[in-house]
């Protein structure tokens, strides 16, 4: 990972990498359960997969989100490893707080969530446990390698693995990260009725996209911008 980070930092001095905005697909899935919605997101991080995974899982519980009206958009209050990784991932309990603003009102929503982090496969499953305004909020994401310099070094070859990429690039090709997130959520009954449900879904998607942008900014800082 150190070699890859050096490649990224050296390349950043010549030309700055820009992560694309997240691709978002939202569906109302009453066929699964009335009032349920699914969100699919794909985005990139200009970091090697292991480093990107550390940014996403935030093992040191560091703040990374922007400040909105004096509050962090997502405050990381506590993080505790409940069960070590025995091959299926480690279990982590977290406490967070999400800031909200509506007209002249503002505040925070406490969140207690469980995560199953599988570093071997770079996957995470998560579930929000406290049910204040939602009946369901759970999902998963995975980090996959993105061979960003394959056209430069590998010509007409399309590497199918990291080993093939390192061979055709002679160890000089940067490896970025593609993150795929699948989310299901269902607001509680009163918040699942129009027009309130429209606002809840809109603000949920906006918040998730903003947090992804903050993750991309954190990645840029790690590259030395």
PDB file of C-alpha atoms in Angstrom:
ATOM      1  CA  UNK A   1       0.000   0.000   0.000  1.00  0.00           C
ATOM      2  CA  UNK A   2       2.904   2.374   0.727  1.00  0.00           C
ATOM      3  CA  UNK A   3       4.173   1.980  -2.844  1.00  0.00           C
ATOM      4  CA  UNK A   4       0.743   2.767  -4.250  1.00  0.00           C
ATOM      5  CA  UNK A   5       0.344   5.832  -2.041  1.00  0.00           C
ATOM      6  CA  UNK A   6       3.709   7.080  -3.270  1.00  0.00           C
ATOM      7  CA  UNK A   7       2.611   6.605  -6.895  1.00  0.00           C
ATOM      8  CA  UNK A   8      -0.551   8.593  -6.187  1.00  0.00           C
ATOM      9  CA  UNK A   9       1.293  11.407  -4.415  1.00  0.00           C
ATOM     10  CA  UNK A  10       3.941  11.653  -7.109  1.00  0.00           C
ATOM     11  CA  UNK A  11       1.295  11.732  -9.865  1.00  0.00           C
ATOM     12  CA  UNK A  12      -0.711  14.342  -7.949  1.00  0.00           C
ATOM     13  CA  UNK A  13       2.209  16.750  -8.249  1.00  0.00           C
ATOM     14  CA  UNK A  14       1.928  16.590 -12.046  1.00  0.00           C
ATOM     15  CA  UNK A  15      -1.822  16.383 -12.592  1.00  0.00           C
ATOM     16  CA  UNK A  16      -4.565  16.440 -10.000  1.00  0.00           C
ATOM     17  CA  UNK A  17      -6.956  13.486  -9.890  1.00  0.00           C
ATOM     18  CA  UNK A  18     -10.651  14.330  -9.644  1.00  0.00           C
ATOM     19  CA  UNK A  19     -13.145  11.792  -8.397  1.00  0.00           C
ATOM     20  CA  UNK A  20     -16.391  11.691 -10.354  1.00  0.00           C
ATOM     21  CA  UNK A  21     -19.632  12.588  -8.535  1.00  0.00           C
ATOM     22  CA  UNK A  22     -21.460   9.503  -7.234  1.00  0.00           C
ATOM     23  CA  UNK A  23     -23.882   7.732  -9.554  1.00  0.00           C
ATOM     24  CA  UNK A  24     -27.209   7.304  -7.791  1.00  0.00           C
ATOM     25  CA  UNK A  25     -30.221   5.116  -8.538  1.00  0.00           C
ATOM     26  CA  UNK A  26     -33.279   5.290  -6.270  1.00  0.00           C
ATOM     27  CA  UNK A  27     -36.315   3.019  -6.444  1.00  0.00           C
ATOM     28  CA  UNK A  28     -39.501   2.765  -4.444  1.00  0.00           C
ATOM     29  CA  UNK A  29     -39.893  -0.963  -3.714  1.00  0.00           C
ATOM     30  CA  UNK A  30     -43.431  -1.520  -2.498  1.00  0.00           C
ATOM     31  CA  UNK A  31     -43.160  -5.001  -4.047  1.00  0.00           C
ATOM     32  CA  UNK A  32     -40.705  -5.908  -1.262  1.00  0.00           C
ATOM     33  CA  UNK A  33     -42.446  -4.040   1.521  1.00  0.00           C
ATOM     34  CA  UNK A  34     -44.768  -1.057   1.491  1.00  0.00           C
ATOM     35  CA  UNK A  35     -42.896   2.216   1.861  1.00  0.00           C
ATOM     36  CA  UNK A  36     -39.443   0.723   1.309  1.00  0.00           C
ATOM     37  CA  UNK A  37     -36.890   2.413  -0.919  1.00  0.00           C
ATOM     38  CA  UNK A  38     -33.566   1.207  -2.260  1.00  0.00           C
ATOM     39  CA  UNK A  39     -30.542   3.316  -3.111  1.00  0.00           C
ATOM     40  CA  UNK A  40     -27.688   2.150  -5.295  1.00  0.00           C
ATOM     41  CA  UNK A  41     -24.573   4.292  -5.411  1.00  0.00           C
ATOM     42  CA  UNK A  42     -21.248   3.985  -7.182  1.00  0.00           C
ATOM     43  CA  UNK A  43     -18.327   6.320  -6.667  1.00  0.00           C
ATOM     44  CA  UNK A  44     -14.550   6.405  -6.881  1.00  0.00           C
ATOM     45  CA  UNK A  45     -11.796   7.230  -4.431  1.00  0.00           C
ATOM     46  CA  UNK A  46      -8.332   8.143  -5.657  1.00  0.00           C
ATOM     47  CA  UNK A  47      -6.625   5.787  -3.221  1.00  0.00           C
ATOM     48  CA  UNK A  48      -5.566   2.126  -3.318  1.00  0.00           C
ATOM     49  CA  UNK A  49      -8.326  -0.216  -2.062  1.00  0.00           C
ATOM     50  CA  UNK A  50      -6.838  -0.899   1.380  1.00  0.00           C
ATOM     51  CA  UNK A  51      -6.385   2.814   2.055  1.00  0.00           C
ATOM     52  CA  UNK A  52      -9.880   3.577   0.724  1.00  0.00           C
ATOM     53  CA  UNK A  53     -11.285   0.878   3.008  1.00  0.00           C
ATOM     54  CA  UNK A  54      -9.612   2.562   5.986  1.00  0.00           C
ATOM     55  CA  UNK A  55     -11.164   5.883   4.995  1.00  0.00           C
ATOM     56  CA  UNK A  56     -14.611   4.282   4.754  1.00  0.00           C
ATOM     57  CA  UNK A  57     -14.459   2.232   7.963  1.00  0.00           C
ATOM     58  CA  UNK A  58     -12.624   4.984   9.886  1.00  0.00           C
ATOM     59  CA  UNK A  59     -11.033   2.694  12.508  1.00  0.00           C
ATOM     60  CA  UNK A  60      -9.600   5.680  14.421  1.00  0.00           C
ATOM     61  CA  UNK A  61     -13.050   7.311  14.582  1.00  0.00           C
ATOM     62  CA  UNK A  62     -11.712  10.587  13.189  1.00  0.00           C
ATOM     63  CA  UNK A  63     -13.986  13.442  12.033  1.00  0.00           C
ATOM     64  CA  UNK A  64     -14.104  13.956   8.280  1.00  0.00           C
ATOM     65  CA  UNK A  65     -17.461  15.532   7.423  1.00  0.00           C
ATOM     66  CA  UNK A  66     -18.096  19.218   6.821  1.00  0.00           C
ATOM     67  CA  UNK A  67     -19.431  21.663   9.396  1.00  0.00           C
ATOM     68  CA  UNK A  68     -22.985  22.897   8.813  1.00  0.00           C
ATOM     69  CA  UNK A  69     -24.293  25.662  11.087  1.00  0.00           C
ATOM     70  CA  UNK A  70     -21.756  24.798  13.766  1.00  0.00           C
ATOM     71  CA  UNK A  71     -22.308  21.038  13.647  1.00  0.00           C
ATOM     72  CA  UNK A  72     -20.533  18.213  11.872  1.00  0.00           C
ATOM     73  CA  UNK A  73     -22.796  16.677   9.257  1.00  0.00           C
ATOM     74  CA  UNK A  74     -21.832  13.263  10.660  1.00  0.00           C
ATOM     75  CA  UNK A  75     -20.268  13.220  14.114  1.00  0.00           C
ATOM     76  CA  UNK A  76     -18.426  10.037  15.073  1.00  0.00           C
ATOM     77  CA  UNK A  77     -19.060   9.758  18.805  1.00  0.00           C
ATOM     78  CA  UNK A  78     -17.809   6.269  19.649  1.00  0.00           C
ATOM     79  CA  UNK A  79     -16.621   3.055  18.020  1.00  0.00           C
ATOM     80  CA  UNK A  80     -16.060  -0.301  19.727  1.00  0.00           C
ATOM     81  CA  UNK A  81     -14.912  -3.616  18.248  1.00  0.00           C
ATOM     82  CA  UNK A  82     -17.283  -6.117  19.856  1.00  0.00           C
ATOM     83  CA  UNK A  83     -16.036  -9.266  18.143  1.00  0.00           C
ATOM     84  CA  UNK A  84     -12.728  -9.798  16.308  1.00  0.00           C
ATOM     85  CA  UNK A  85     -12.541 -11.057  12.733  1.00  0.00           C
ATOM     86  CA  UNK A  86     -12.739 -14.852  12.695  1.00  0.00           C
ATOM     87  CA  UNK A  87     -13.040 -15.117   8.920  1.00  0.00           C
ATOM     88  CA  UNK A  88     -16.481 -13.578   8.437  1.00  0.00           C
ATOM     89  CA  UNK A  89     -15.567 -10.064   9.527  1.00  0.00           C
ATOM     90  CA  UNK A  90     -15.303  -8.169  12.789  1.00  0.00           C
ATOM     91  CA  UNK A  91     -18.387  -6.788  14.535  1.00  0.00           C
ATOM     92  CA  UNK A  92     -18.262  -3.094  15.407  1.00  0.00           C
ATOM     93  CA  UNK A  93     -20.744  -1.058  17.444  1.00  0.00           C
ATOM     94  CA  UNK A  94     -20.834   2.673  16.716  1.00  0.00           C
ATOM     95  CA  UNK A  95     -22.612   5.750  17.958  1.00  0.00           C
ATOM     96  CA  UNK A  96     -22.964   8.694  15.597  1.00  0.00           C
ATOM     97  CA  UNK A  97     -25.043  11.831  15.172  1.00  0.00           C
ATOM     98  CA  UNK A  98     -26.359  13.306  11.914  1.00  0.00           C
ATOM     99  CA  UNK A  99     -27.025  17.031  11.706  1.00  0.00           C
ATOM    100  CA  UNK A 100     -30.280  18.263  10.186  1.00  0.00           C
ATOM    101  CA  UNK A 101     -31.627  21.647   9.161  1.00  0.00           C
ATOM    102  CA  UNK A 102     -35.161  22.597   8.183  1.00  0.00           C
ATOM    103  CA  UNK A 103     -36.011  26.245   7.607  1.00  0.00           C
ATOM    104  CA  UNK A 104     -34.873  28.017  10.813  1.00  0.00           C
ATOM    105  CA  UNK A 105     -34.744  24.796  12.836  1.00  0.00           C
ATOM    106  CA  UNK A 106     -31.722  22.551  13.294  1.00  0.00           C
ATOM    107  CA  UNK A 107     -30.523  19.697  15.466  1.00  0.00           C
ATOM    108  CA  UNK A 108     -28.957  16.247  15.444  1.00  0.00           C
ATOM    109  CA  UNK A 109     -30.319  12.731  15.099  1.00  0.00           C
ATOM    110  CA  UNK A 110     -28.528  10.105  17.222  1.00  0.00           C
ATOM    111  CA  UNK A 111     -27.628   6.891  15.402  1.00  0.00           C
ATOM    112  CA  UNK A 112     -26.599   3.568  16.908  1.00  0.00           C
ATOM    113  CA  UNK A 113     -25.347   1.211  14.200  1.00  0.00           C
ATOM    114  CA  UNK A 114     -23.702  -2.195  13.904  1.00  0.00           C
ATOM    115  CA  UNK A 115     -21.086  -2.917  11.244  1.00  0.00           C
ATOM    116  CA  UNK A 116     -19.617  -6.186  10.029  1.00  0.00           C
ATOM    117  CA  UNK A 117     -16.255  -5.333   8.466  1.00  0.00           C
ATOM    118  CA  UNK A 118     -14.537  -7.966   6.349  1.00  0.00           C
ATOM    119  CA  UNK A 119     -11.104  -6.598   5.499  1.00  0.00           C
ATOM    120  CA  UNK A 120     -10.135  -9.675   3.489  1.00  0.00           C
ATOM    121  CA  UNK A 121     -12.870  -9.039   0.920  1.00  0.00           C
ATOM    122  CA  UNK A 122     -13.111  -5.269   1.536  1.00  0.00           C
ATOM    123  CA  UNK A 123     -16.822  -5.427   2.327  1.00  0.00           C
ATOM    124  CA  UNK A 124     -19.004  -3.895   5.035  1.00  0.00           C
ATOM    125  CA  UNK A 125     -22.554  -4.674   6.147  1.00  0.00           C
ATOM    126  CA  UNK A 126     -24.348  -2.213   8.406  1.00  0.00           C
ATOM    127  CA  UNK A 127     -27.625  -1.867  10.281  1.00  0.00           C
ATOM    128  CA  UNK A 128     -29.029   1.080  12.218  1.00  0.00           C
ATOM    129  CA  UNK A 129     -30.455  -0.236  15.485  1.00  0.00           C
ATOM    130  CA  UNK A 130     -32.326   2.689  17.034  1.00  0.00           C
ATOM    131  CA  UNK A 131     -35.733   3.298  15.479  1.00  0.00           C
ATOM    132  CA  UNK A 132     -36.553   6.986  15.872  1.00  0.00           C
ATOM    133  CA  UNK A 133     -37.769   8.086  12.442  1.00  0.00           C
ATOM    134  CA  UNK A 134     -37.098   4.902  10.490  1.00  0.00           C
ATOM    135  CA  UNK A 135     -38.231   1.292  10.597  1.00  0.00           C
ATOM    136  CA  UNK A 136     -35.334   0.051   8.474  1.00  0.00           C
ATOM    137  CA  UNK A 137     -31.957   1.432   7.478  1.00  0.00           C
ATOM    138  CA  UNK A 138     -29.417  -1.160   6.424  1.00  0.00           C
ATOM    139  CA  UNK A 139     -27.102  -1.939   3.564  1.00  0.00           C
ATOM    140  CA  UNK A 140     -23.676  -2.980   2.430  1.00  0.00           C
ATOM    141  CA  UNK A 141     -20.779  -1.704   0.391  1.00  0.00           C
ATOM    142  CA  UNK A 142     -17.672  -3.123  -1.193  1.00  0.00           C
ATOM    143  CA  UNK A 143     -14.390  -1.722  -2.469  1.00  0.00           C
ATOM    144  CA  UNK A 144     -12.928  -2.966  -5.749  1.00  0.00           C
ATOM    145  CA  UNK A 145      -9.664  -2.069  -7.526  1.00  0.00           C
ATOM    146  CA  UNK A 146      -9.755   0.466 -10.327  1.00  0.00           C
ATOM    147  CA  UNK A 147      -6.808   0.258 -12.721  1.00  0.00           C
ATOM    148  CA  UNK A 148      -6.650   3.933 -13.590  1.00  0.00           C
ATOM    149  CA  UNK A 149      -3.452   3.816 -15.675  1.00  0.00           C
ATOM    150  CA  UNK A 150      -4.269   0.701 -17.716  1.00  0.00           C
ATOM    151  CA  UNK A 151      -4.661   2.637 -20.984  1.00  0.00           C
ATOM    152  CA  UNK A 152      -1.300   4.314 -20.449  1.00  0.00           C
ATOM    153  CA  UNK A 153       0.746   1.247 -19.553  1.00  0.00           C
ATOM    154  CA  UNK A 154      -1.200  -1.780 -20.769  1.00  0.00           C
ATOM    155  CA  UNK A 155      -2.158  -0.490 -24.241  1.00  0.00           C
ATOM    156  CA  UNK A 156      -4.728  -2.879 -25.729  1.00  0.00           C
ATOM    157  CA  UNK A 157      -4.604  -5.295 -22.828  1.00  0.00           C
ATOM    158  CA  UNK A 158      -7.362  -5.196 -20.232  1.00  0.00           C
ATOM    159  CA  UNK A 159      -5.962  -6.473 -16.922  1.00  0.00           C
ATOM    160  CA  UNK A 160      -8.289  -8.859 -15.153  1.00  0.00           C
ATOM    161  CA  UNK A 161      -6.421  -8.891 -11.854  1.00  0.00           C
ATOM    162  CA  UNK A 162      -4.025  -6.808  -9.799  1.00  0.00           C
ATOM    163  CA  UNK A 163      -1.234  -9.223 -10.685  1.00  0.00           C
ATOM    164  CA  UNK A 164      -1.828  -8.750 -14.432  1.00  0.00           C
ATOM    165  CA  UNK A 165      -2.004  -4.974 -13.974  1.00  0.00           C
ATOM    166  CA  UNK A 166       1.230  -4.812 -12.006  1.00  0.00           C
ATOM    167  CA  UNK A 167       2.918  -6.934 -14.668  1.00  0.00           C
ATOM    168  CA  UNK A 168       1.823  -4.881 -17.692  1.00  0.00           C
ATOM    169  CA  UNK A 169       2.438  -1.567 -15.889  1.00  0.00           C
ATOM    170  CA  UNK A 170       5.750  -2.798 -14.464  1.00  0.00           C
ATOM    171  CA  UNK A 171       4.595  -1.756 -11.037  1.00  0.00           C
ATOM    172  CA  UNK A 172       4.126   1.889 -12.044  1.00  0.00           C
ATOM    173  CA  UNK A 173       0.349   1.926 -12.552  1.00  0.00           C
ATOM    174  CA  UNK A 174      -1.836   3.521  -9.919  1.00  0.00           C
ATOM    175  CA  UNK A 175      -4.669   1.473  -8.423  1.00  0.00           C
ATOM    176  CA  UNK A 176      -7.724   3.447  -7.361  1.00  0.00           C
ATOM    177  CA  UNK A 177     -10.962   2.271  -5.781  1.00  0.00           C
ATOM    178  CA  UNK A 178     -14.514   1.795  -6.981  1.00  0.00           C
ATOM    179  CA  UNK A 179     -17.070   1.682  -4.193  1.00  0.00           C
ATOM    180  CA  UNK A 180     -20.511   0.146  -4.693  1.00  0.00           C
ATOM    181  CA  UNK A 181     -23.168   0.793  -2.052  1.00  0.00           C
ATOM    182  CA  UNK A 182     -26.589  -0.872  -1.773  1.00  0.00           C
ATOM    183  CA  UNK A 183     -28.937   0.663   0.762  1.00  0.00           C
ATOM    184  CA  UNK A 184     -32.482  -0.149   1.923  1.00  0.00           C
ATOM    185  CA  UNK A 185     -34.483   2.191   4.103  1.00  0.00           C
ATOM    186  CA  UNK A 186     -38.048   2.613   5.238  1.00  0.00           C
ATOM    187  CA  UNK A 187     -39.201   5.623   7.289  1.00  0.00           C
ATOM    188  CA  UNK A 188     -41.563   5.082  10.198  1.00  0.00           C
ATOM    189  CA  UNK A 189     -45.275   5.331   9.404  1.00  0.00           C
ATOM    190  CA  UNK A 190     -45.822   9.051  10.030  1.00  0.00           C
ATOM    191  CA  UNK A 191     -42.696   9.945   8.045  1.00  0.00           C
ATOM    192  CA  UNK A 192     -43.655   7.588   5.228  1.00  0.00           C
ATOM    193  CA  UNK A 193     -46.717   9.515   4.113  1.00  0.00           C
ATOM    194  CA  UNK A 194     -46.659  12.232   1.426  1.00  0.00           C
ATOM    195  CA  UNK A 195     -45.567  14.982   1.442  1.00  0.00           C
ATOM    196  CA  UNK A 196     -43.297  14.287   4.437  1.00  0.00           C
ATOM    197  CA  UNK A 197     -41.993  11.079   2.823  1.00  0.00           C
ATOM    198  CA  UNK A 198     -40.816  13.054  -0.221  1.00  0.00           C
ATOM    199  CA  UNK A 199     -38.735  15.329   2.007  1.00  0.00           C
ATOM    200  CA  UNK A 200     -37.335  12.390   4.036  1.00  0.00           C
ATOM    201  CA  UNK A 201     -36.159  10.576   0.909  1.00  0.00           C
ATOM    202  CA  UNK A 202     -34.738  13.717  -0.658  1.00  0.00           C
ATOM    203  CA  UNK A 203     -32.776  14.694   2.458  1.00  0.00           C
ATOM    204  CA  UNK A 204     -31.548  11.116   2.966  1.00  0.00           C
ATOM    205  CA  UNK A 205     -30.118  10.977  -0.551  1.00  0.00           C
ATOM    206  CA  UNK A 206     -28.663  14.487  -0.295  1.00  0.00           C
ATOM    207  CA  UNK A 207     -26.964  13.644   3.010  1.00  0.00           C
ATOM    208  CA  UNK A 208     -25.457  10.426   1.648  1.00  0.00           C
ATOM    209  CA  UNK A 209     -24.136  12.207  -1.450  1.00  0.00           C
ATOM    210  CA  UNK A 210     -22.628  14.974   0.686  1.00  0.00           C
ATOM    211  CA  UNK A 211     -20.901  12.435   2.946  1.00  0.00           C
ATOM    212  CA  UNK A 212     -19.433  10.737  -0.129  1.00  0.00           C
ATOM    213  CA  UNK A 213     -18.116  14.101  -1.335  1.00  0.00           C
ATOM    214  CA  UNK A 214     -16.495  14.571   2.090  1.00  0.00           C
ATOM    215  CA  UNK A 215     -14.891  11.124   1.807  1.00  0.00           C
ATOM    216  CA  UNK A 216     -13.507  12.107  -1.588  1.00  0.00           C
ATOM    217  CA  UNK A 217     -12.082  15.305  -0.094  1.00  0.00           C
ATOM    218  CA  UNK A 218     -10.444  13.243   2.676  1.00  0.00           C
ATOM    219  CA  UNK A 219      -8.927  11.002   0.011  1.00  0.00           C
ATOM    220  CA  UNK A 220      -7.556  14.043  -1.810  1.00  0.00           C
ATOM    221  CA  UNK A 221      -5.904  15.233   1.416  1.00  0.00           C
ATOM    222  CA  UNK A 222      -4.243  11.831   1.803  1.00  0.00           C
ATOM    223  CA  UNK A 223      -2.886  12.183  -1.738  1.00  0.00           C
ATOM    224  CA  UNK A 224      -1.220  15.404  -0.675  1.00  0.00           C
ATOM    225  CA  UNK A 225      -3.469  18.088  -2.134  1.00  0.00           C
TER     226      UNK A 225
END
